[in-house]
Amino acid sequence: MKTEPLLKHAAVIGVLAVVLYAACLLWRFTMTDPMVMQFHLLALKTALPGFRGYDSGSMLLGGVISFIYGFVISFVFHSLHGVCVCETKK
């Protein structure tokens, strides 16, 4: 198995994870119930180590961690699967 398509695909999944993370951050502005907002913040703090709140450093760290999560999960999945779909599309 070639590693170049695998790394490209893992990077794409990492970027998708960052987009979903950004959607989670923007979703906060649609909430009106303070208990739901508190639960949402707690969920982000639990899922992303180092995330403290909605300050710029914490949001940037959350984006980096989201990319790493997506990249690693995609890389491990494709490594265990054996055949990458992106290799057959030539």
PDB file of N, CA and C in Angstrom:
ATOM      1  N   MET A   1       0.850  -1.178   0.000  1.00  0.00           N
ATOM      2  CA  MET A   1       0.000   0.000   0.000  1.00  0.00           C
ATOM      3  C   MET A   1       0.892   1.236   0.000  1.00  0.00           C
ATOM      4  N   LYS A   2       0.611   2.162  -0.921  1.00  0.00           N
ATOM      5  CA  LYS A   2       1.367   3.407  -0.968  1.00  0.00           C
ATOM      6  C   LYS A   2       0.894   4.319   0.147  1.00  0.00           C
ATOM      7  N   THR A   3       1.837   5.015   0.751  1.00  0.00           N
ATOM      8  CA  THR A   3       1.466   5.877   1.876  1.00  0.00           C
ATOM      9  C   THR A   3       1.016   7.262   1.430  1.00  0.00           C
ATOM     10  N   GLU A   4       1.387   7.688   0.213  1.00  0.00           N
ATOM     11  CA  GLU A   4       1.019   9.040  -0.212  1.00  0.00           C
ATOM     12  C   GLU A   4      -0.495   9.243  -0.312  1.00  0.00           C
ATOM     13  N   PRO A   5      -1.249   8.352  -0.987  1.00  0.00           N
ATOM     14  CA  PRO A   5      -2.706   8.552  -1.000  1.00  0.00           C
ATOM     15  C   PRO A   5      -3.317   8.416   0.392  1.00  0.00           C
ATOM     16  N   LEU A   6      -2.753   7.550   1.191  1.00  0.00           N
ATOM     17  CA  LEU A   6      -3.255   7.362   2.548  1.00  0.00           C
ATOM     18  C   LEU A   6      -3.079   8.642   3.364  1.00  0.00           C
ATOM     19  N   LEU A   7      -1.925   9.286   3.245  1.00  0.00           N
ATOM     20  CA  LEU A   7      -1.682  10.534   3.978  1.00  0.00           C
ATOM     21  C   LEU A   7      -2.561  11.669   3.472  1.00  0.00           C
ATOM     22  N   LYS A   8      -2.777  11.712   2.137  1.00  0.00           N
ATOM     23  CA  LYS A   8      -3.657  12.744   1.583  1.00  0.00           C
ATOM     24  C   LYS A   8      -5.078  12.571   2.109  1.00  0.00           C
ATOM     25  N   HIS A   9      -5.547  11.334   2.106  1.00  0.00           N
ATOM     26  CA  HIS A   9      -6.902  11.071   2.579  1.00  0.00           C
ATOM     27  C   HIS A   9      -7.021  11.375   4.076  1.00  0.00           C
ATOM     28  N   ALA A  10      -6.006  11.005   4.843  1.00  0.00           N
ATOM     29  CA  ALA A  10      -6.024  11.293   6.280  1.00  0.00           C
ATOM     30  C   ALA A  10      -6.036  12.802   6.523  1.00  0.00           C
ATOM     31  N   ALA A  11      -5.309  13.562   5.694  1.00  0.00           N
ATOM     32  CA  ALA A  11      -5.302  15.019   5.840  1.00  0.00           C
ATOM     33  C   ALA A  11      -6.674  15.604   5.509  1.00  0.00           C
ATOM     34  N   VAL A  12      -7.339  15.056   4.496  1.00  0.00           N
ATOM     35  CA  VAL A  12      -8.683  15.531   4.145  1.00  0.00           C
ATOM     36  C   VAL A  12      -9.657  15.262   5.293  1.00  0.00           C
ATOM     37  N   ILE A  13      -9.579  14.086   5.896  1.00  0.00           N
ATOM     38  CA  ILE A  13     -10.445  13.765   7.026  1.00  0.00           C
ATOM     39  C   ILE A  13     -10.117  14.668   8.213  1.00  0.00           C
ATOM     40  N   GLY A  14      -8.829  14.993   8.405  1.00  0.00           N
ATOM     41  CA  GLY A  14      -8.436  15.924   9.458  1.00  0.00           C
ATOM     42  C   GLY A  14      -9.047  17.303   9.252  1.00  0.00           C
ATOM     43  N   VAL A  15      -9.045  17.780   8.014  1.00  0.00           N
ATOM     44  CA  VAL A  15      -9.651  19.081   7.715  1.00  0.00           C
ATOM     45  C   VAL A  15     -11.160  19.020   7.930  1.00  0.00           C
ATOM     46  N   LEU A  16     -11.784  17.902   7.563  1.00  0.00           N
ATOM     47  CA  LEU A  16     -13.213  17.738   7.820  1.00  0.00           C
ATOM     48  C   LEU A  16     -13.510  17.795   9.319  1.00  0.00           C
ATOM     49  N   ALA A  17     -12.646  17.206  10.131  1.00  0.00           N
ATOM     50  CA  ALA A  17     -12.827  17.261  11.584  1.00  0.00           C
ATOM     51  C   ALA A  17     -12.735  18.703  12.088  1.00  0.00           C
ATOM     52  N   VAL A  18     -11.853  19.500  11.506  1.00  0.00           N
ATOM     53  CA  VAL A  18     -11.741  20.914  11.898  1.00  0.00           C
ATOM     54  C   VAL A  18     -13.003  21.684  11.492  1.00  0.00           C
ATOM     55  N   VAL A  19     -13.554  21.372  10.322  1.00  0.00           N
ATOM     56  CA  VAL A  19     -14.794  22.032   9.880  1.00  0.00           C
ATOM     57  C   VAL A  19     -15.937  21.681  10.834  1.00  0.00           C
ATOM     58  N   LEU A  20     -16.024  20.426  11.234  1.00  0.00           N
ATOM     59  CA  LEU A  20     -17.064  20.023  12.188  1.00  0.00           C
ATOM     60  C   LEU A  20     -16.849  20.689  13.550  1.00  0.00           C
ATOM     61  N   TYR A  21     -15.604  20.844  13.947  1.00  0.00           N
ATOM     62  CA  TYR A  21     -15.286  21.549  15.197  1.00  0.00           C
ATOM     63  C   TYR A  21     -15.732  23.009  15.112  1.00  0.00           C
ATOM     64  N   ALA A  22     -15.475  23.646  13.974  1.00  0.00           N
ATOM     65  CA  ALA A  22     -15.898  25.039  13.791  1.00  0.00           C
ATOM     66  C   ALA A  22     -17.425  25.141  13.831  1.00  0.00           C
ATOM     67  N   ALA A  23     -18.106  24.144  13.260  1.00  0.00           N
ATOM     68  CA  ALA A  23     -19.569  24.134  13.321  1.00  0.00           C
ATOM     69  C   ALA A  23     -20.049  24.014  14.768  1.00  0.00           C
ATOM     70  N   CYS A  24     -19.348  23.220  15.572  1.00  0.00           N
ATOM     71  CA  CYS A  24     -19.697  23.105  16.991  1.00  0.00           C
ATOM     72  C   CYS A  24     -19.508  24.431  17.707  1.00  0.00           C
ATOM     73  N   LEU A  25     -18.453  25.147  17.363  1.00  0.00           N
ATOM     74  CA  LEU A  25     -18.232  26.453  17.993  1.00  0.00           C
ATOM     75  C   LEU A  25     -19.302  27.459  17.583  1.00  0.00           C
ATOM     76  N   LEU A  26     -19.699  27.429  16.317  1.00  0.00           N
ATOM     77  CA  LEU A  26     -20.718  28.358  15.837  1.00  0.00           C
ATOM     78  C   LEU A  26     -22.110  27.978  16.335  1.00  0.00           C
ATOM     79  N   TRP A  27     -22.324  26.690  16.593  1.00  0.00           N
ATOM     80  CA  TRP A  27     -23.616  26.228  17.076  1.00  0.00           C
ATOM     81  C   TRP A  27     -23.952  26.850  18.429  1.00  0.00           C
ATOM     82  N   ARG A  28     -22.941  27.216  19.167  1.00  0.00           N
ATOM     83  CA  ARG A  28     -23.135  27.845  20.481  1.00  0.00           C
ATOM     84  C   ARG A  28     -24.006  29.089  20.377  1.00  0.00           C
ATOM     85  N   PHE A  29     -23.895  29.811  19.275  1.00  0.00           N
ATOM     86  CA  PHE A  29     -24.637  31.061  19.125  1.00  0.00           C
ATOM     87  C   PHE A  29     -26.120  30.832  18.826  1.00  0.00           C
ATOM     88  N   THR A  30     -26.527  29.605  18.544  1.00  0.00           N
ATOM     89  CA  THR A  30     -27.932  29.313  18.290  1.00  0.00           C
ATOM     90  C   THR A  30     -28.662  28.891  19.565  1.00  0.00           C
ATOM     91  N   MET A  31     -27.928  28.663  20.652  1.00  0.00           N
ATOM     92  CA  MET A  31     -28.537  28.182  21.886  1.00  0.00           C
ATOM     93  C   MET A  31     -29.044  29.351  22.732  1.00  0.00           C
ATOM     94  N   THR A  32     -30.160  29.113  23.393  1.00  0.00           N
ATOM     95  CA  THR A  32     -30.709  30.136  24.279  1.00  0.00           C
ATOM     96  C   THR A  32     -30.776  29.662  25.729  1.00  0.00           C
ATOM     97  N   ASP A  33     -30.848  28.371  25.947  1.00  0.00           N
ATOM     98  CA  ASP A  33     -30.937  27.820  27.295  1.00  0.00           C
ATOM     99  C   ASP A  33     -29.542  27.765  27.926  1.00  0.00           C
ATOM    100  N   PRO A  34     -29.331  28.401  29.076  1.00  0.00           N
ATOM    101  CA  PRO A  34     -28.001  28.399  29.701  1.00  0.00           C
ATOM    102  C   PRO A  34     -27.521  26.999  30.117  1.00  0.00           C
ATOM    103  N   MET A  35     -28.446  26.104  30.455  1.00  0.00           N
ATOM    104  CA  MET A  35     -28.036  24.747  30.829  1.00  0.00           C
ATOM    105  C   MET A  35     -27.488  23.981  29.620  1.00  0.00           C
ATOM    106  N   VAL A  36     -28.092  24.194  28.464  1.00  0.00           N
ATOM    107  CA  VAL A  36     -27.606  23.557  27.241  1.00  0.00           C
ATOM    108  C   VAL A  36     -26.238  24.120  26.879  1.00  0.00           C
ATOM    109  N   MET A  37     -26.068  25.420  27.038  1.00  0.00           N
ATOM    110  CA  MET A  37     -24.762  26.043  26.757  1.00  0.00           C
ATOM    111  C   MET A  37     -23.690  25.497  27.693  1.00  0.00           C
ATOM    112  N   GLN A  38     -24.046  25.316  28.958  1.00  0.00           N
ATOM    113  CA  GLN A  38     -23.094  24.772  29.923  1.00  0.00           C
ATOM    114  C   GLN A  38     -22.735  23.321  29.567  1.00  0.00           C
ATOM    115  N   PHE A  39     -23.727  22.528  29.171  1.00  0.00           N
ATOM    116  CA  PHE A  39     -23.468  21.146  28.776  1.00  0.00           C
ATOM    117  C   PHE A  39     -22.596  21.101  27.524  1.00  0.00           C
ATOM    118  N   HIS A  40     -22.856  21.985  26.568  1.00  0.00           N
ATOM    119  CA  HIS A  40     -22.062  22.038  25.334  1.00  0.00           C
ATOM    120  C   HIS A  40     -20.599  22.359  25.643  1.00  0.00           C
ATOM    121  N   LEU A  41     -20.375  23.322  26.517  1.00  0.00           N
ATOM    122  CA  LEU A  41     -19.012  23.678  26.910  1.00  0.00           C
ATOM    123  C   LEU A  41     -18.341  22.509  27.623  1.00  0.00           C
ATOM    124  N   LEU A  42     -19.065  21.823  28.488  1.00  0.00           N
ATOM    125  CA  LEU A  42     -18.522  20.659  29.190  1.00  0.00           C
ATOM    126  C   LEU A  42     -18.175  19.544  28.212  1.00  0.00           C
ATOM    127  N   ALA A  43     -19.014  19.334  27.201  1.00  0.00           N
ATOM    128  CA  ALA A  43     -18.739  18.304  26.200  1.00  0.00           C
ATOM    129  C   ALA A  43     -17.476  18.639  25.405  1.00  0.00           C
ATOM    130  N   LEU A  44     -17.302  19.904  25.049  1.00  0.00           N
ATOM    131  CA  LEU A  44     -16.083  20.299  24.332  1.00  0.00           C
ATOM    132  C   LEU A  44     -14.845  20.141  25.211  1.00  0.00           C
ATOM    133  N   LYS A  45     -14.968  20.502  26.482  1.00  0.00           N
ATOM    134  CA  LYS A  45     -13.837  20.344  27.405  1.00  0.00           C
ATOM    135  C   LYS A  45     -13.483  18.871  27.595  1.00  0.00           C
ATOM    136  N   THR A  46     -14.489  18.001  27.579  1.00  0.00           N
ATOM    137  CA  THR A  46     -14.244  16.576  27.758  1.00  0.00           C
ATOM    138  C   THR A  46     -13.613  15.963  26.509  1.00  0.00           C
ATOM    139  N   ALA A  47     -14.097  16.337  25.349  1.00  0.00           N
ATOM    140  CA  ALA A  47     -13.614  15.737  24.105  1.00  0.00           C
ATOM    141  C   ALA A  47     -12.252  16.272  23.676  1.00  0.00           C
ATOM    142  N   LEU A  48     -11.949  17.500  24.028  1.00  0.00           N
ATOM    143  CA  LEU A  48     -10.713  18.136  23.570  1.00  0.00           C
ATOM    144  C   LEU A  48      -9.857  18.534  24.771  1.00  0.00           C
ATOM    145  N   PRO A  49      -8.850  17.742  25.092  1.00  0.00           N
ATOM    146  CA  PRO A  49      -7.993  18.093  26.233  1.00  0.00           C
ATOM    147  C   PRO A  49      -7.309  19.444  26.002  1.00  0.00           C
ATOM    148  N   GLY A  50      -7.342  20.288  26.982  1.00  0.00           N
ATOM    149  CA  GLY A  50      -6.737  21.611  26.871  1.00  0.00           C
ATOM    150  C   GLY A  50      -7.724  22.701  26.503  1.00  0.00           C
ATOM    151  N   PHE A  51      -8.921  22.325  26.043  1.00  0.00           N
ATOM    152  CA  PHE A  51      -9.943  23.316  25.710  1.00  0.00           C
ATOM    153  C   PHE A  51     -10.497  23.876  27.010  1.00  0.00           C
ATOM    154  N   ARG A  52     -10.388  25.199  27.175  1.00  0.00           N
ATOM    155  CA  ARG A  52     -10.817  25.836  28.418  1.00  0.00           C
ATOM    156  C   ARG A  52     -12.091  26.647  28.240  1.00  0.00           C
ATOM    157  N   GLY A  53     -12.310  27.158  27.072  1.00  0.00           N
ATOM    158  CA  GLY A  53     -13.470  28.009  26.853  1.00  0.00           C
ATOM    159  C   GLY A  53     -13.406  28.631  25.474  1.00  0.00           C
ATOM    160  N   TYR A  54     -14.096  29.736  25.310  1.00  0.00           N
ATOM    161  CA  TYR A  54     -14.203  30.351  24.001  1.00  0.00           C
ATOM    162  C   TYR A  54     -13.210  31.492  23.807  1.00  0.00           C
ATOM    163  N   ASP A  55     -11.987  31.349  24.337  1.00  0.00           N
ATOM    164  CA  ASP A  55     -10.943  32.331  24.043  1.00  0.00           C
ATOM    165  C   ASP A  55     -10.160  31.852  22.820  1.00  0.00           C
ATOM    166  N   SER A  56      -9.414  32.744  22.200  1.00  0.00           N
ATOM    167  CA  SER A  56      -8.775  32.433  20.915  1.00  0.00           C
ATOM    168  C   SER A  56      -7.741  31.307  21.026  1.00  0.00           C
ATOM    169  N   GLY A  57      -6.945  31.308  22.072  1.00  0.00           N
ATOM    170  CA  GLY A  57      -5.937  30.253  22.224  1.00  0.00           C
ATOM    171  C   GLY A  57      -6.551  28.881  22.402  1.00  0.00           C
ATOM    172  N   SER A  58      -7.604  28.825  23.170  1.00  0.00           N
ATOM    173  CA  SER A  58      -8.283  27.551  23.408  1.00  0.00           C
ATOM    174  C   SER A  58      -8.976  27.059  22.140  1.00  0.00           C
ATOM    175  N   MET A  59      -9.580  27.968  21.386  1.00  0.00           N
ATOM    176  CA  MET A  59     -10.238  27.563  20.143  1.00  0.00           C
ATOM    177  C   MET A  59      -9.222  27.090  19.113  1.00  0.00           C
ATOM    178  N   LEU A  60      -8.072  27.737  19.049  1.00  0.00           N
ATOM    179  CA  LEU A  60      -7.019  27.304  18.129  1.00  0.00           C
ATOM    180  C   LEU A  60      -6.489  25.922  18.528  1.00  0.00           C
ATOM    181  N   LEU A  61      -6.264  25.721  19.804  1.00  0.00           N
ATOM    182  CA  LEU A  61      -5.813  24.417  20.293  1.00  0.00           C
ATOM    183  C   LEU A  61      -6.851  23.336  19.983  1.00  0.00           C
ATOM    184  N   GLY A  62      -8.123  23.656  20.146  1.00  0.00           N
ATOM    185  CA  GLY A  62      -9.182  22.703  19.813  1.00  0.00           C
ATOM    186  C   GLY A  62      -9.186  22.344  18.336  1.00  0.00           C
ATOM    187  N   GLY A  63      -8.919  23.311  17.480  1.00  0.00           N
ATOM    188  CA  GLY A  63      -8.828  23.039  16.040  1.00  0.00           C
ATOM    189  C   GLY A  63      -7.671  22.120  15.703  1.00  0.00           C
ATOM    190  N   VAL A  64      -6.533  22.364  16.339  1.00  0.00           N
ATOM    191  CA  VAL A  64      -5.363  21.500  16.104  1.00  0.00           C
ATOM    192  C   VAL A  64      -5.639  20.077  16.600  1.00  0.00           C
ATOM    193  N   ILE A  65      -6.230  19.966  17.768  1.00  0.00           N
ATOM    194  CA  ILE A  65      -6.535  18.638  18.312  1.00  0.00           C
ATOM    195  C   ILE A  65      -7.573  17.931  17.443  1.00  0.00           C
ATOM    196  N   SER A  66      -8.555  18.662  16.925  1.00  0.00           N
ATOM    197  CA  SER A  66      -9.549  18.066  16.037  1.00  0.00           C
ATOM    198  C   SER A  66      -8.898  17.527  14.775  1.00  0.00           C
ATOM    199  N   PHE A  67      -7.957  18.287  14.203  1.00  0.00           N
ATOM    200  CA  PHE A  67      -7.241  17.814  13.016  1.00  0.00           C
ATOM    201  C   PHE A  67      -6.468  16.541  13.336  1.00  0.00           C
ATOM    202  N   ILE A  68      -5.785  16.535  14.461  1.00  0.00           N
ATOM    203  CA  ILE A  68      -5.005  15.360  14.852  1.00  0.00           C
ATOM    204  C   ILE A  68      -5.912  14.151  15.043  1.00  0.00           C
ATOM    205  N   TYR A  69      -7.053  14.345  15.700  1.00  0.00           N
ATOM    206  CA  TYR A  69      -8.017  13.244  15.880  1.00  0.00           C
ATOM    207  C   TYR A  69      -8.445  12.675  14.531  1.00  0.00           C
ATOM    208  N   GLY A  70      -8.868  13.542  13.614  1.00  0.00           N
ATOM    209  CA  GLY A  70      -9.321  13.086  12.303  1.00  0.00           C
ATOM    210  C   GLY A  70      -8.224  12.400  11.529  1.00  0.00           C
ATOM    211  N   PHE A  71      -7.017  12.958  11.561  1.00  0.00           N
ATOM    212  CA  PHE A  71      -5.884  12.386  10.838  1.00  0.00           C
ATOM    213  C   PHE A  71      -5.544  11.003  11.377  1.00  0.00           C
ATOM    214  N   VAL A  72      -5.420  10.890  12.689  1.00  0.00           N
ATOM    215  CA  VAL A  72      -5.023   9.618  13.296  1.00  0.00           C
ATOM    216  C   VAL A  72      -6.104   8.555  13.095  1.00  0.00           C
ATOM    217  N   ILE A  73      -7.356   8.912  13.286  1.00  0.00           N
ATOM    218  CA  ILE A  73      -8.432   7.938  13.113  1.00  0.00           C
ATOM    219  C   ILE A  73      -8.482   7.449  11.667  1.00  0.00           C
ATOM    220  N   SER A  74      -8.349   8.352  10.708  1.00  0.00           N
ATOM    221  CA  SER A  74      -8.347   7.955   9.301  1.00  0.00           C
ATOM    222  C   SER A  74      -7.133   7.093   8.974  1.00  0.00           C
ATOM    223  N   PHE A  75      -5.975   7.477   9.464  1.00  0.00           N
ATOM    224  CA  PHE A  75      -4.748   6.717   9.203  1.00  0.00           C
ATOM    225  C   PHE A  75      -4.851   5.306   9.777  1.00  0.00           C
ATOM    226  N   VAL A  76      -5.323   5.192  11.002  1.00  0.00           N
ATOM    227  CA  VAL A  76      -5.458   3.873  11.629  1.00  0.00           C
ATOM    228  C   VAL A  76      -6.497   3.036  10.891  1.00  0.00           C
ATOM    229  N   PHE A  77      -7.630   3.638  10.531  1.00  0.00           N
ATOM    230  CA  PHE A  77      -8.666   2.904   9.814  1.00  0.00           C
ATOM    231  C   PHE A  77      -8.131   2.346   8.501  1.00  0.00           C
ATOM    232  N   HIS A  78      -7.464   3.190   7.724  1.00  0.00           N
ATOM    233  CA  HIS A  78      -6.948   2.727   6.435  1.00  0.00           C
ATOM    234  C   HIS A  78      -5.797   1.737   6.599  1.00  0.00           C
ATOM    235  N   SER A  79      -5.022   1.890   7.634  1.00  0.00           N
ATOM    236  CA  SER A  79      -3.941   0.933   7.869  1.00  0.00           C
ATOM    237  C   SER A  79      -4.494  -0.441   8.216  1.00  0.00           C
ATOM    238  N   LEU A  80      -5.566  -0.478   9.006  1.00  0.00           N
ATOM    239  CA  LEU A  80      -6.167  -1.756   9.375  1.00  0.00           C
ATOM    240  C   LEU A  80      -7.018  -2.335   8.255  1.00  0.00           C
ATOM    241  N   HIS A  81      -7.601  -1.476   7.450  1.00  0.00           N
ATOM    242  CA  HIS A  81      -8.479  -1.933   6.379  1.00  0.00           C
ATOM    243  C   HIS A  81      -7.684  -2.629   5.286  1.00  0.00           C
ATOM    244  N   GLY A  82      -6.514  -2.134   4.972  1.00  0.00           N
ATOM    245  CA  GLY A  82      -5.652  -2.783   3.996  1.00  0.00           C
ATOM    246  C   GLY A  82      -5.724  -2.197   2.605  1.00  0.00           C
ATOM    247  N   VAL A  83      -6.888  -1.851   2.120  1.00  0.00           N
ATOM    248  CA  VAL A  83      -7.023  -1.311   0.768  1.00  0.00           C
ATOM    249  C   VAL A  83      -7.662   0.063   0.865  1.00  0.00           C
ATOM    250  N   CYS A  84      -6.944   1.059   0.384  1.00  0.00           N
ATOM    251  CA  CYS A  84      -7.464   2.418   0.402  1.00  0.00           C
ATOM    252  C   CYS A  84      -8.254   2.664  -0.871  1.00  0.00           C
ATOM    253  N   VAL A  85      -9.456   3.184  -0.746  1.00  0.00           N
ATOM    254  CA  VAL A  85     -10.301   3.451  -1.903  1.00  0.00           C
ATOM    255  C   VAL A  85      -9.635   4.474  -2.817  1.00  0.00           C
ATOM    256  N   CYS A  86      -8.870   5.386  -2.258  1.00  0.00           N
ATOM    257  CA  CYS A  86      -8.240   6.423  -3.067  1.00  0.00           C
ATOM    258  C   CYS A  86      -7.157   5.856  -3.977  1.00  0.00           C
ATOM    259  N   GLU A  87      -6.667   4.650  -3.708  1.00  0.00           N
ATOM    260  CA  GLU A  87      -5.670   4.036  -4.599  1.00  0.00           C
ATOM    261  C   GLU A  87      -6.295   3.468  -5.855  1.00  0.00           C
ATOM    262  N   THR A  88      -7.553   3.073  -5.800  1.00  0.00           N
ATOM    263  CA  THR A  88      -8.207   2.459  -6.947  1.00  0.00           C
ATOM    264  C   THR A  88      -8.776   3.481  -7.925  1.00  0.00           C
ATOM    265  N   LYS A  89      -8.818   4.740  -7.572  1.00  0.00           N
ATOM    266  CA  LYS A  89      -9.376   5.787  -8.434  1.00  0.00           C
ATOM    267  C   LYS A  89      -8.309   6.394  -9.340  1.00  0.00           C
ATOM    268  N   LYS A  90      -7.709   5.615 -10.177  1.00  0.00           N
ATOM    269  CA  LYS A  90      -6.673   6.145 -11.070  1.00  0.00           C
ATOM    270  C   LYS A  90      -7.086   6.054 -12.500  1.00  0.00           C
TER     271      LYS A  90
END
